[in-house]
Coordinates of C-alpha atoms and ligand atoms in Angstrom, one line a residue:
X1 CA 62.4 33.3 -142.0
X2 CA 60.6 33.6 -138.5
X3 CA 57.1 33.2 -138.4
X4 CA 54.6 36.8 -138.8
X5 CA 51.8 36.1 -136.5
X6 CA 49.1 38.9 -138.1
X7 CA 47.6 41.0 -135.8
X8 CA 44.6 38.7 -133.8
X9 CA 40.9 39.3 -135.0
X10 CA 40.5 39.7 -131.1
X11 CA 42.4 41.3 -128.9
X12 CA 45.2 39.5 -126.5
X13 CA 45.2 40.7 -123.3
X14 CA 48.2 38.2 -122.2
X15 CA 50.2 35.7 -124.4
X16 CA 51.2 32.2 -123.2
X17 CA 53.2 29.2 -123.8
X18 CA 50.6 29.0 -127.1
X19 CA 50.5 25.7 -129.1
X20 CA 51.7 26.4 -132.8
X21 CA 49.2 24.2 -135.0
X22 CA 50.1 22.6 -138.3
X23 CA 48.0 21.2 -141.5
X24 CA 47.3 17.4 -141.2
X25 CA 48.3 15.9 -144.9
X26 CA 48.9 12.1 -145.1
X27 CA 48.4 11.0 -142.1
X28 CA 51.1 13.4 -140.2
X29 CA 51.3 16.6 -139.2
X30 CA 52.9 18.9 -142.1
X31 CA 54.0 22.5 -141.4
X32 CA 52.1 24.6 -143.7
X33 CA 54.5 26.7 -146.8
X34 CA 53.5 30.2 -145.3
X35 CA 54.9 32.2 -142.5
X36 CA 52.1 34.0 -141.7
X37 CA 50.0 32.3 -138.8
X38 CA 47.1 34.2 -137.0
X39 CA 46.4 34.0 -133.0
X40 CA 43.5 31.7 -131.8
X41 CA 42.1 33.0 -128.2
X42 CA 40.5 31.9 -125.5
X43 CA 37.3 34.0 -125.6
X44 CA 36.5 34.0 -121.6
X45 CA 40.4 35.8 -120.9
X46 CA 41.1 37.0 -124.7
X47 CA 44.6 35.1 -123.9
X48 CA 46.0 33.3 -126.8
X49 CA 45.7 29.7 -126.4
X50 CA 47.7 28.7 -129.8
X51 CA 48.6 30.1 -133.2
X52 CA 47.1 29.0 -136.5
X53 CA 49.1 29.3 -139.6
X54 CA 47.7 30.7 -142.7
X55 CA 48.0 28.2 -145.4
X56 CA 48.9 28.6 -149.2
X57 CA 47.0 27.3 -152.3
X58 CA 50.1 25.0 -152.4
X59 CA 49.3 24.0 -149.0
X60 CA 45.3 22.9 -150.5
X61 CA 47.7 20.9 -153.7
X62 CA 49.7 18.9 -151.1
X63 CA 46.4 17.6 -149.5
X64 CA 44.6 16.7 -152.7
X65 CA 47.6 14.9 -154.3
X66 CA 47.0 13.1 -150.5
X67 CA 43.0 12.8 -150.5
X68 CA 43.4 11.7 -154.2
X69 CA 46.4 9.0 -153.4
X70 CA 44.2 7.6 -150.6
X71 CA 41.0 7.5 -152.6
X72 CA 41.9 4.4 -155.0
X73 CA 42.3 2.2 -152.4
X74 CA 39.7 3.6 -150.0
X75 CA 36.9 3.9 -152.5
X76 CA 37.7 0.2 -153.3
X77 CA 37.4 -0.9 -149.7
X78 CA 33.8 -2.6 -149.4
X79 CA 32.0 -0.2 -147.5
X80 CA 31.1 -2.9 -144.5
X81 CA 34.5 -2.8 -144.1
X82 CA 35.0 1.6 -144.0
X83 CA 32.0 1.6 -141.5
X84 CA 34.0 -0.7 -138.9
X85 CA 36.7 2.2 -138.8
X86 CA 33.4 4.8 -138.1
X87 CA 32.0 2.3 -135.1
X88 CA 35.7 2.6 -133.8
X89 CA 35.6 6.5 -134.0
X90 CA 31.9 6.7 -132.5
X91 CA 33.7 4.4 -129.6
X92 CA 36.2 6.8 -129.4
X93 CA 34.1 10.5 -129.8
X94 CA 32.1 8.6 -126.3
X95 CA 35.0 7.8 -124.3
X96 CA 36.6 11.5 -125.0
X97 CA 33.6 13.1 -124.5
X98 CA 34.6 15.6 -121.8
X99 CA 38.1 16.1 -123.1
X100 CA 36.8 16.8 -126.4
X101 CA 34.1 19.4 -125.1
X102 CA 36.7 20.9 -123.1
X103 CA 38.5 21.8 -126.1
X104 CA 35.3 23.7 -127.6
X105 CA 35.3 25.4 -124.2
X106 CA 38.2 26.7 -124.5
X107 CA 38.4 27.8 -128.0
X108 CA 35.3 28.6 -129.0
X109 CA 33.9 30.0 -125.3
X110 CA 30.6 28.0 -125.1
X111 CA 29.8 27.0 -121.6
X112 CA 30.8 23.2 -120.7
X113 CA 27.0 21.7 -120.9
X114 CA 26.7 23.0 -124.1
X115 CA 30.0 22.2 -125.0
X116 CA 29.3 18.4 -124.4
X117 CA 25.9 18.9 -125.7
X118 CA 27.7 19.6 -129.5
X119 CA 30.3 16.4 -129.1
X120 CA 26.5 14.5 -128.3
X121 CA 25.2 15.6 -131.7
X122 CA 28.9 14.9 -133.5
X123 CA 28.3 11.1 -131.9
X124 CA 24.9 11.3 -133.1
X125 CA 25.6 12.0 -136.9
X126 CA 28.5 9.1 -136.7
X127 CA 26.2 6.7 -135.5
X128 CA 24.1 7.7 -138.3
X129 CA 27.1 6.9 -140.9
X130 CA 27.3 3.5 -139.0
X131 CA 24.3 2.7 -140.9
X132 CA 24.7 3.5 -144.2
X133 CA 25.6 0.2 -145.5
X134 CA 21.9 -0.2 -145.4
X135 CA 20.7 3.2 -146.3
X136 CA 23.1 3.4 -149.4
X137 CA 22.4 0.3 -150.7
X138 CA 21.2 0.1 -154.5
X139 CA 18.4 -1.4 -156.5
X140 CA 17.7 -3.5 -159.3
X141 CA 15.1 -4.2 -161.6
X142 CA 13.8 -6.2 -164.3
X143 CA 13.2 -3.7 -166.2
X144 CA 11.6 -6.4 -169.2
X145 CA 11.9 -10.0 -170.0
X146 CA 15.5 -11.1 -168.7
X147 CA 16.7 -7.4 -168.7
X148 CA 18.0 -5.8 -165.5
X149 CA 18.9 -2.7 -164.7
X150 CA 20.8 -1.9 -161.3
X151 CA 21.7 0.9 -159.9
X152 CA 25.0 1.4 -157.9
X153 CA 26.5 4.7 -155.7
X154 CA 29.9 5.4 -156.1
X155 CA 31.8 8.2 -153.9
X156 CA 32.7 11.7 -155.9
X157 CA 36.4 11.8 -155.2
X158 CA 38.1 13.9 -153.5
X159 CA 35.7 16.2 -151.5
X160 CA 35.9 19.6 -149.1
X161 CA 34.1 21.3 -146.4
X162 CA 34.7 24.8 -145.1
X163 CA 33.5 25.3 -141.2
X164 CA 32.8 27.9 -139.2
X165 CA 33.7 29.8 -135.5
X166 CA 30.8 28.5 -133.4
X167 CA 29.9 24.6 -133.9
X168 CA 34.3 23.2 -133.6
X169 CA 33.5 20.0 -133.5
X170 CA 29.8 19.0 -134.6
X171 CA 30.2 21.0 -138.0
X172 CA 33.4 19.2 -139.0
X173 CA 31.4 16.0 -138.1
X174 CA 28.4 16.8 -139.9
X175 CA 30.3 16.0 -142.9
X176 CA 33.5 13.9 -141.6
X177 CA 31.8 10.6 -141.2
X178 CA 28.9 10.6 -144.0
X179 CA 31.6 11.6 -146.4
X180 CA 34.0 9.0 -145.9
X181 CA 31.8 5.8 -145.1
X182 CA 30.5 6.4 -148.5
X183 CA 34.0 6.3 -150.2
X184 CA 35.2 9.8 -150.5
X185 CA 38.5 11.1 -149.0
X186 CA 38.3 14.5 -147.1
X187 CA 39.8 18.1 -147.1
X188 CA 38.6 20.3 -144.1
X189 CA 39.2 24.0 -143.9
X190 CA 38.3 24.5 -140.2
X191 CA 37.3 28.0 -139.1
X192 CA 40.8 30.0 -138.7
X193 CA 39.0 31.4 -134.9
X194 CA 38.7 27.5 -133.8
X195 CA 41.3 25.0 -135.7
X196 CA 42.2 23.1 -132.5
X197 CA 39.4 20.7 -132.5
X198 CA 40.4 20.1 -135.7
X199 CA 43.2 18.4 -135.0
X200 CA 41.9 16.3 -132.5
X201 CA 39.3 14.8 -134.1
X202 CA 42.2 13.9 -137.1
X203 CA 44.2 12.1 -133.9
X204 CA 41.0 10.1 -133.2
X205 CA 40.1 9.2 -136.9
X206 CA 43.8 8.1 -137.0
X207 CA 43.2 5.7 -134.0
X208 CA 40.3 4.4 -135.4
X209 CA 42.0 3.2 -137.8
X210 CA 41.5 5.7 -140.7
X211 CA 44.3 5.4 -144.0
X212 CA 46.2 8.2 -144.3
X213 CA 45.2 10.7 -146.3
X214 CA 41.7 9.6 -146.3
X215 CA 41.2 12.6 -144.0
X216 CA 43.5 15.8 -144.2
X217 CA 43.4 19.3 -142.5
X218 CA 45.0 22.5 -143.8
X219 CA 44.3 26.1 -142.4
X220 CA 43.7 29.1 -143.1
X221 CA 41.2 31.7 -144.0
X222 CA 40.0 33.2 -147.7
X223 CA 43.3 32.0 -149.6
X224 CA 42.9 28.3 -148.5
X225 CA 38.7 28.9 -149.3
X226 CA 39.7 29.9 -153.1
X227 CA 42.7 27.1 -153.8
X228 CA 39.4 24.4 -152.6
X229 CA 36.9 26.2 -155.1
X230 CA 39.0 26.5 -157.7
X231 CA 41.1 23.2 -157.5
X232 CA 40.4 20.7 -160.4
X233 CA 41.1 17.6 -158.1
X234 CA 38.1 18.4 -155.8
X235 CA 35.3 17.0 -157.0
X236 CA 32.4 18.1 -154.5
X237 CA 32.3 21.4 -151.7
X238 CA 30.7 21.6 -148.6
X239 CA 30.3 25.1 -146.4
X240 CA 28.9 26.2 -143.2
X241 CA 28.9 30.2 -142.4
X242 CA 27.8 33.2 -143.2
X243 CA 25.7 34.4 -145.9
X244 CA 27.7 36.7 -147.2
X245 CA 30.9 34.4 -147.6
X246 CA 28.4 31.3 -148.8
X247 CA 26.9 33.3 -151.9
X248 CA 31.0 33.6 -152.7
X249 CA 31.8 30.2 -152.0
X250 CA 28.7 28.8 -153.9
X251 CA 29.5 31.0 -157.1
X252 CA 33.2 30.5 -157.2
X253 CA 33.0 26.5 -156.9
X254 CA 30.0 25.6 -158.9
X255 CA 31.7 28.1 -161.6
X256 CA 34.6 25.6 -161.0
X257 CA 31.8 22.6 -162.0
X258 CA 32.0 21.2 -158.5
X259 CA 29.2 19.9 -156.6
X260 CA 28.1 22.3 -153.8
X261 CA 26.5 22.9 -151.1
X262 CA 26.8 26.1 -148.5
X263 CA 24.7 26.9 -145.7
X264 CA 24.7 30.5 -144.3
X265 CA 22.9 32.8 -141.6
X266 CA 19.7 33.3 -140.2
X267 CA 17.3 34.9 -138.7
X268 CA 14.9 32.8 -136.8
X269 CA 11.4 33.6 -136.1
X270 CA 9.3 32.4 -133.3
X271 CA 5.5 33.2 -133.6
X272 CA 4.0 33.3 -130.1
X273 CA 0.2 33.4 -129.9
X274 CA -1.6 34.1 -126.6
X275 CA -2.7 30.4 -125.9
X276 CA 1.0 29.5 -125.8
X277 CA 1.9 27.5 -122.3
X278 CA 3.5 30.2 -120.5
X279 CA 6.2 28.9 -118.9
X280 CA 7.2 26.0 -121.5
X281 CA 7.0 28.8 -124.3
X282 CA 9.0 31.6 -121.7
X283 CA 11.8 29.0 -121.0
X284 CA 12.2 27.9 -124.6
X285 CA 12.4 30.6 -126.4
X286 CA 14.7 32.4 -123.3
X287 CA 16.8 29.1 -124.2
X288 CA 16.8 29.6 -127.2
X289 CA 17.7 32.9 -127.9
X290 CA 20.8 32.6 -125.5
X291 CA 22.1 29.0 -126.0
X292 CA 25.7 29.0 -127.0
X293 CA 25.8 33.1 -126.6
X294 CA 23.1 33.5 -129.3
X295 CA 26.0 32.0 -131.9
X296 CA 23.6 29.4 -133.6
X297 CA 22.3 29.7 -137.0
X298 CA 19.3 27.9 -135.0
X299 CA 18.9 30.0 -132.1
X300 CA 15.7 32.3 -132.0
X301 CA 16.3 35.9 -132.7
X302 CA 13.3 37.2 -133.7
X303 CA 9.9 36.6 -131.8
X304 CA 6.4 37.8 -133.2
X305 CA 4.4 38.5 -130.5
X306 CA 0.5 38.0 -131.6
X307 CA -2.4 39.8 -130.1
X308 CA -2.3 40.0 -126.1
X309 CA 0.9 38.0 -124.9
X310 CA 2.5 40.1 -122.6
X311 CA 2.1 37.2 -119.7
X312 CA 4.6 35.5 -121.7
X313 CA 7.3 38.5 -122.2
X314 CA 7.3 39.1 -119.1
X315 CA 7.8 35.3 -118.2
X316 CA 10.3 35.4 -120.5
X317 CA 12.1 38.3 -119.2
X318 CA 12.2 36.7 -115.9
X319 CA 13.8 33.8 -117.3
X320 CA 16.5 35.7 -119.2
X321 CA 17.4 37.4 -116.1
X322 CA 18.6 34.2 -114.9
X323 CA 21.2 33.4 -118.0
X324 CA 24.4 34.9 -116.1
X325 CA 27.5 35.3 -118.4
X326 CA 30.5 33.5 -116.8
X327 CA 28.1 30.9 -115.0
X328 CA 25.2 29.7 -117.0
X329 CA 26.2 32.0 -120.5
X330 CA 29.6 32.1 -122.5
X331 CA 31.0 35.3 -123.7
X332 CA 30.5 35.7 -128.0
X333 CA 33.7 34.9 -130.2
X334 CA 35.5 37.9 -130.4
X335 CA 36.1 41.8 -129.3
X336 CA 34.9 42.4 -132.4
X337 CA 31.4 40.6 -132.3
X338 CA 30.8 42.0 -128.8
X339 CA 31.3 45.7 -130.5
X340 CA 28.9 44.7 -133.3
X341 CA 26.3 42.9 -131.1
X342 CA 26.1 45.9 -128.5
X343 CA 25.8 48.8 -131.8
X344 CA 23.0 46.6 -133.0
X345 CA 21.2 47.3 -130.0
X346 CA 22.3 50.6 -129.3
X347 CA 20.6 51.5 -133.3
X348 CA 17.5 49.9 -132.2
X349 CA 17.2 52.0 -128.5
X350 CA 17.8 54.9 -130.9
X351 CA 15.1 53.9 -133.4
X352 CA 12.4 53.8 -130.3
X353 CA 12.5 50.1 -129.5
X354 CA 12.2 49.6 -126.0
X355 CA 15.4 47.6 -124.3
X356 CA 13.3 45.0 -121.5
X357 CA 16.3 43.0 -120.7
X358 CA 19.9 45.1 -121.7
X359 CA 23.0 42.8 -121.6
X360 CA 25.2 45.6 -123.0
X361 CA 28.3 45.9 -121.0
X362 CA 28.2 42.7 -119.0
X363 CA 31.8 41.4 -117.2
X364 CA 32.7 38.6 -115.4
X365 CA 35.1 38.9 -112.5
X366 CA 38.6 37.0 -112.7
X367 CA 38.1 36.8 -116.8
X368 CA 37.8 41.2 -117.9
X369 CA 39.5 40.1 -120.8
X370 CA 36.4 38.1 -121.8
X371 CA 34.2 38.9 -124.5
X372 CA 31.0 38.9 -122.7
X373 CA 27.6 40.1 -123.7
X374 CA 24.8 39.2 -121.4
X375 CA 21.0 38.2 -122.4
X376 CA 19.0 41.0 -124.1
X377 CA 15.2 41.2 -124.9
X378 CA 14.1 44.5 -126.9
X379 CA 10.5 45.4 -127.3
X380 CA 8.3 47.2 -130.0
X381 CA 10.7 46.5 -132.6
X382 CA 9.3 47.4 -136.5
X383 CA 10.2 45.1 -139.1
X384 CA 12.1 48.2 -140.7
X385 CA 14.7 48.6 -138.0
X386 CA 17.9 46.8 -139.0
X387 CA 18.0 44.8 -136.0
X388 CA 14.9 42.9 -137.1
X389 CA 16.2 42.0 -140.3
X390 CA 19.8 41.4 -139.6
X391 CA 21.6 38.2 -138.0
X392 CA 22.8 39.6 -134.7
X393 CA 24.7 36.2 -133.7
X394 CA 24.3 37.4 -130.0
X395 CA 22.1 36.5 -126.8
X396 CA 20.0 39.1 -128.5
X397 CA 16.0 38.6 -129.1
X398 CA 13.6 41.2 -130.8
X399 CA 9.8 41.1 -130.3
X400 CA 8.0 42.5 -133.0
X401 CA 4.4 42.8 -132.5
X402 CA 1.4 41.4 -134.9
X403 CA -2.4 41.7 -134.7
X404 CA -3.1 38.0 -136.4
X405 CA -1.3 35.3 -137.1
X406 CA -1.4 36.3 -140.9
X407 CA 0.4 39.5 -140.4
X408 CA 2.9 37.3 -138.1
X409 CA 3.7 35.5 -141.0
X410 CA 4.3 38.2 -143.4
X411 CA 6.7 39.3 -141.1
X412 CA 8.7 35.9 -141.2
X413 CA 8.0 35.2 -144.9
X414 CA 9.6 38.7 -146.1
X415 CA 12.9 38.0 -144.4
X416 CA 15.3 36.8 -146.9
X417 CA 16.4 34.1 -144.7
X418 CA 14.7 30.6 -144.1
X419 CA 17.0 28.5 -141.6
X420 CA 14.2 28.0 -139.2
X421 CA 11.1 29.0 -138.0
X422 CA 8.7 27.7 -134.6
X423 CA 4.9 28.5 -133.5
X424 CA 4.1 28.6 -130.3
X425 CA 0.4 27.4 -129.4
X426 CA -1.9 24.9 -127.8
X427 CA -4.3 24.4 -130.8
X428 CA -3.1 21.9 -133.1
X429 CA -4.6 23.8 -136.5
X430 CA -2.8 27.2 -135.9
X431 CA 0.3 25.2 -135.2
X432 CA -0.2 23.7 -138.9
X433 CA -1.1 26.8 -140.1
X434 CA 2.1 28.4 -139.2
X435 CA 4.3 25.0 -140.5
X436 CA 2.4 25.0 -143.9
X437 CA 3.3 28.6 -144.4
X438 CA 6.6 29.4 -142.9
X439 CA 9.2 30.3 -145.3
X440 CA 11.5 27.9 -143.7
X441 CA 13.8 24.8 -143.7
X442 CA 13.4 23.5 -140.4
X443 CA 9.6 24.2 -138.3
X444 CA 9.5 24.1 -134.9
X445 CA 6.2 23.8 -132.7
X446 CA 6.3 24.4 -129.2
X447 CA 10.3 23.7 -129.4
X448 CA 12.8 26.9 -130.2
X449 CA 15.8 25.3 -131.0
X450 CA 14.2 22.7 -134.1
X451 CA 17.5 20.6 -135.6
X452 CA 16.2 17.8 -136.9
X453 CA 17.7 14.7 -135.1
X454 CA 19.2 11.5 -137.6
X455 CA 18.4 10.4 -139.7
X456 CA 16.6 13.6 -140.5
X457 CA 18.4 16.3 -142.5
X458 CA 19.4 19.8 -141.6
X459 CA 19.5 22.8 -144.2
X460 CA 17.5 25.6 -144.4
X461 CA 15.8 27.4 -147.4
X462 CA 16.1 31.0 -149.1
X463 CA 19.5 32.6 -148.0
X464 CA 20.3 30.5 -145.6
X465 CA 21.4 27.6 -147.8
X466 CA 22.6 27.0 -151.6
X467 CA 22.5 24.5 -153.4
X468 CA 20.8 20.8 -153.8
X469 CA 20.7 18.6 -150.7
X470 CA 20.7 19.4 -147.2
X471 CA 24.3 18.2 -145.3
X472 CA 23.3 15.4 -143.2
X473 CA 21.3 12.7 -143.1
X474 CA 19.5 10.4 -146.0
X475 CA 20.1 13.3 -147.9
X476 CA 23.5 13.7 -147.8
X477 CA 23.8 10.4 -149.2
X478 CA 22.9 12.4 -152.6
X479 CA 25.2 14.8 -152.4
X480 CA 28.1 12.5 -151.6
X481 CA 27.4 9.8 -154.0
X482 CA 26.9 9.5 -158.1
X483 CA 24.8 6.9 -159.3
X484 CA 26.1 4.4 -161.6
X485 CA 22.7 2.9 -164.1
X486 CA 23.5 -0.7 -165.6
X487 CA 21.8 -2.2 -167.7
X488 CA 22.0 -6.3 -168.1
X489 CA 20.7 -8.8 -170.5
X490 CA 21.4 -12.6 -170.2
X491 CA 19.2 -14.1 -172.9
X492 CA 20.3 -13.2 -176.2
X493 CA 17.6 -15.6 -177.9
X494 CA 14.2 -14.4 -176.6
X495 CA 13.0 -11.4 -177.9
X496 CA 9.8 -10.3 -176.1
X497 CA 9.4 -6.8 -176.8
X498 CA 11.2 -3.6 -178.0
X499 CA 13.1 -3.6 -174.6
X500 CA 14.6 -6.8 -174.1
Ligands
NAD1 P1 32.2 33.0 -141.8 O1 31.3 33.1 -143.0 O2 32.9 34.3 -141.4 O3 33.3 31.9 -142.0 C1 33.0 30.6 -142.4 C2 34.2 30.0 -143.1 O4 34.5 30.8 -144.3 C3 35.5 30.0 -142.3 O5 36.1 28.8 -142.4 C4 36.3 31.2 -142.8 O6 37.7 31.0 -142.8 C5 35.8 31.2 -144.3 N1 35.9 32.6 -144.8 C6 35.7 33.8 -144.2 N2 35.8 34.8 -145.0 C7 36.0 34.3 -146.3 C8 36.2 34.9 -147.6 N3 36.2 36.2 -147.8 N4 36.4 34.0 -148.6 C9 36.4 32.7 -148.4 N5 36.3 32.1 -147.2 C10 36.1 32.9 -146.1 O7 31.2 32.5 -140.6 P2 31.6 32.4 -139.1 O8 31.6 33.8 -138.5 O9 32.7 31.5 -138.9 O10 30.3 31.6 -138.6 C11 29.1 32.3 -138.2 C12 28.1 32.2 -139.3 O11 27.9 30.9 -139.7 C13 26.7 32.7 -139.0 O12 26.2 33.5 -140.0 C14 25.9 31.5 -138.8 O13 24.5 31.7 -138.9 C15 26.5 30.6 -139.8 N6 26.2 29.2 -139.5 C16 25.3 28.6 -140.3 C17 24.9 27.3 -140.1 C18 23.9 26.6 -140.9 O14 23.7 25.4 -140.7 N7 23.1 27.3 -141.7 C19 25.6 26.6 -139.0 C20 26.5 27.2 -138.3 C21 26.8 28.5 -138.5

């Protein structure tokens, strides 16, 4: 039967010579049992750049009978040994830098600098797996007179992680080379909008010398999502996305007993108070609210303005004005996101906020076809107005304003999401002020975008995460592992207490 490509979630202006991706099971490419497939564009034209199939629950059983035939032998592989294949792949991630980011380029639409900027953080966390043969290690104990107890990690099994559109590469990796170093073998559901990556970083793990099947790939969309929750053979779940999709995903697979964790939205607030450094604060938070088109569950997207700080809007302002989509900005994923970014900010012009900065109809000349949406500061916005409690996911920052720092952070502390939140001050005691009380995972001061760098972990609180654990880092190591408690005695004469 010839292949349905479904109607694109953007729209194609022109179709090319488009690359037809297939699942990754066992080490080899493997053409997914569906004949539906979905178009993958590149966001700067809207030209399809390669079709993605949409893969069956049978698809998800073919790569767990994989992951779980490659788990014996991996799990058993002494774990000084699984890192050498990870040094190998770091090796590799460095010398394919550009080629790499050139692939999030083109699929996802982020500009090239930032592009490289997310294959950085991808080497980052590998380098951090290289050295879990001394963070994972386990302890022992004697626990009473010629009794020991030890404890040892094991890997869970087989494990998954769902990504989303905007992070193609670093996402995957957040969870690619922690998994596996500590024994596990892999399923990856890559976002449907940017599976190309994907596929790459499969080829790379392969020449690294990665057993088949350790790693697998299968697209798809909700289908594929539901086979992974509800599969027996999976033992743990990991999910980066939306709010909305990770309450669903975090139900549906801990109701299946598994082991998850899902991170979703946010909405980001940055309290400004008026002895902030103008133009360190100005350019941050102008960075920050426009870096990667606004698509970062970390980017700033709400600033509280307190008491007289106007010097800084207006700093900022100026700054924003020189974030030009097509040169120093990206265009957003999708016709779709550019539609809901721009009626977000149409509401809020219609609710009486005052637009400083209006990126509402931007194009870039040679690429129409682009889904562009430049930077876009709005004023006097009230903490009612959907705009200021919504995730926008666009170049898009509100300003709300606040008499005191107290009312700034009633503001921040009633939104339901807690991915991150930064101060912006020169006195060191309102800056801890604002950390001790912020409703959030991640606290920046005097820096807007505030991931935490390895070994540090990244996960946010409230509705923007669910579940135990944060994904990376030491404490990943937790959610990866199960700890195995033995108990040992050796000297079956002496009895020195109840213990022993
Ligand atoms: P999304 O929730 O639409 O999709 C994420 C994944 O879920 C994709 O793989 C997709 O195929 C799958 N999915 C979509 N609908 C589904 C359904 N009904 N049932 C099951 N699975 C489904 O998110 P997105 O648009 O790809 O990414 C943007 C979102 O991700 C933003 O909300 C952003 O804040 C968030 N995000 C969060 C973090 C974080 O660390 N907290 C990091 C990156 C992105």
């Amino acid at each position: 039967m010839a292949p349905e490509v479904l109607a694109p979630k953007r729209t194609v202006t022109k179709t090319v010579a488009a690359a037809c991706l297939q699942n990754y099971i066992g080490g080899k490419e493997v053409k997914a049992r569906t004949t539906q497939s979905l178009s993958v564009t590149d966001p700067s034209t809207g030209q399809e750049i390669a079709t993605v199939p949409l893969s069956r629950a049978e698809d998800v059983d073919d790569a767990v009978r994989s992951a779980k035939a490659a788990f014996h032998k991996w799990s058993a592989t002494p774990i000084k040994e699984r890192v050498q294949v990870f040094f190998r792949y770091k090796m590799l991630l460095e010398q394919h830098r550009q080629e790499l980011a050139l692939l999030v380029n083109q699929e996802n639409g982020k500009v090239m600098n930032e592009a490289v900027a997310e294959v950085e953080k991808a080497i980052e966390v590998t380098e951090f797996a290289c050295s879990m043969p001394q963070l994972s290690s386990g302890e022992i104990l004697e626990v009473s007179k010629g009794v020991e107890c030890r404890i040892d990690r094991h890997p869970l099994g087989v494990v998954a992680s769902i990504t989303p559109f905007n992070f193609p590469n670093m996402v995957p990796n957040w969870t690619i080379p922690n998994a596996l170093v500590l024994g596990n073998t892999l399923i990856l559901k890559p976002s449907e909008q940017v599976p190309i990556s994907s596929m790459r970083i499969a080829g790379l793990l392969k020449e690294a010398g990665l057993p088949d099947g350790v790693f697998n790939v299968v697209h798809g969309a909700q289908e594929v999502v539901e086979a992974l929750c509800d599969h027996s053979g999976i033992e743990a779940l990991t999910f980066v996305g939306s709010t909305r999709i990770a309450k669903i995903v975090y139900t549906r697979a801990t109701a299946h007993l598994k082991r998850a964790v899902c991170l979703g939205g946010a909405k980001n607030h940055l309290i400004v108070l008026p002895d902030a450094h103008e133009e360190m604060a100005a350019s941050n938070i102008a960075a920050s609210m426009s870096g990667c088109a606004g698509q970062r569950c970390m980017a700033a997207s709400a600033m509280v303005a307190v008491g007289p700080v106007d010097h800084i809007i207006d700093r900022l302002c100026q700054e924003a004005k020189k974030i030009v989509p097509g040169k120093n900005l990206g265009p957003v994923i999708s016709l779709q996101a550019k539609e809901r970014i721009e009626r977000y900010i149409a509401e809020a012009e219609r609710e009486g906020a005052k637009i400083l900065v209006d990126g509402r109809g931007a194009t870039v000349q040679g690429k129409e076809g682009g889904y562009w949406v430049g930077p876009t500061v709005i004023d006097f916005v009230r903490p009612d107005m959907k705009i200021a409690q919504e995730e926008v996911f666009g170049p898009v920052l509100v300003i709300m304003r606040a008499k005191t720092v107290d009312e700034a952070l009633k503001i921040e502390n009633s939104n339901p999401y807690g991915n991150a939140a930064s101060v912006f001050t020169q006195s060191g005691a309102a800056a801890r002020y604002v950390m001790e009380r912020a409703s959030a995972g991640m606290i920046g001061i005097n820096i807007g975008v505030p991931v935490p760098r390895e070994p540090f972990s990244f996960g946010g609180w409230n509705e923007s995460k669910f579940g135990a654990c944060d994904i990376t880092g030491k404490s990943s190591i937790e959610f990866f592992t199960k700890l195995k408690k033995t108990t040992t005695k050796w000297n079956p004469e002496s009895k020195a207490n109840w213990m022993s």
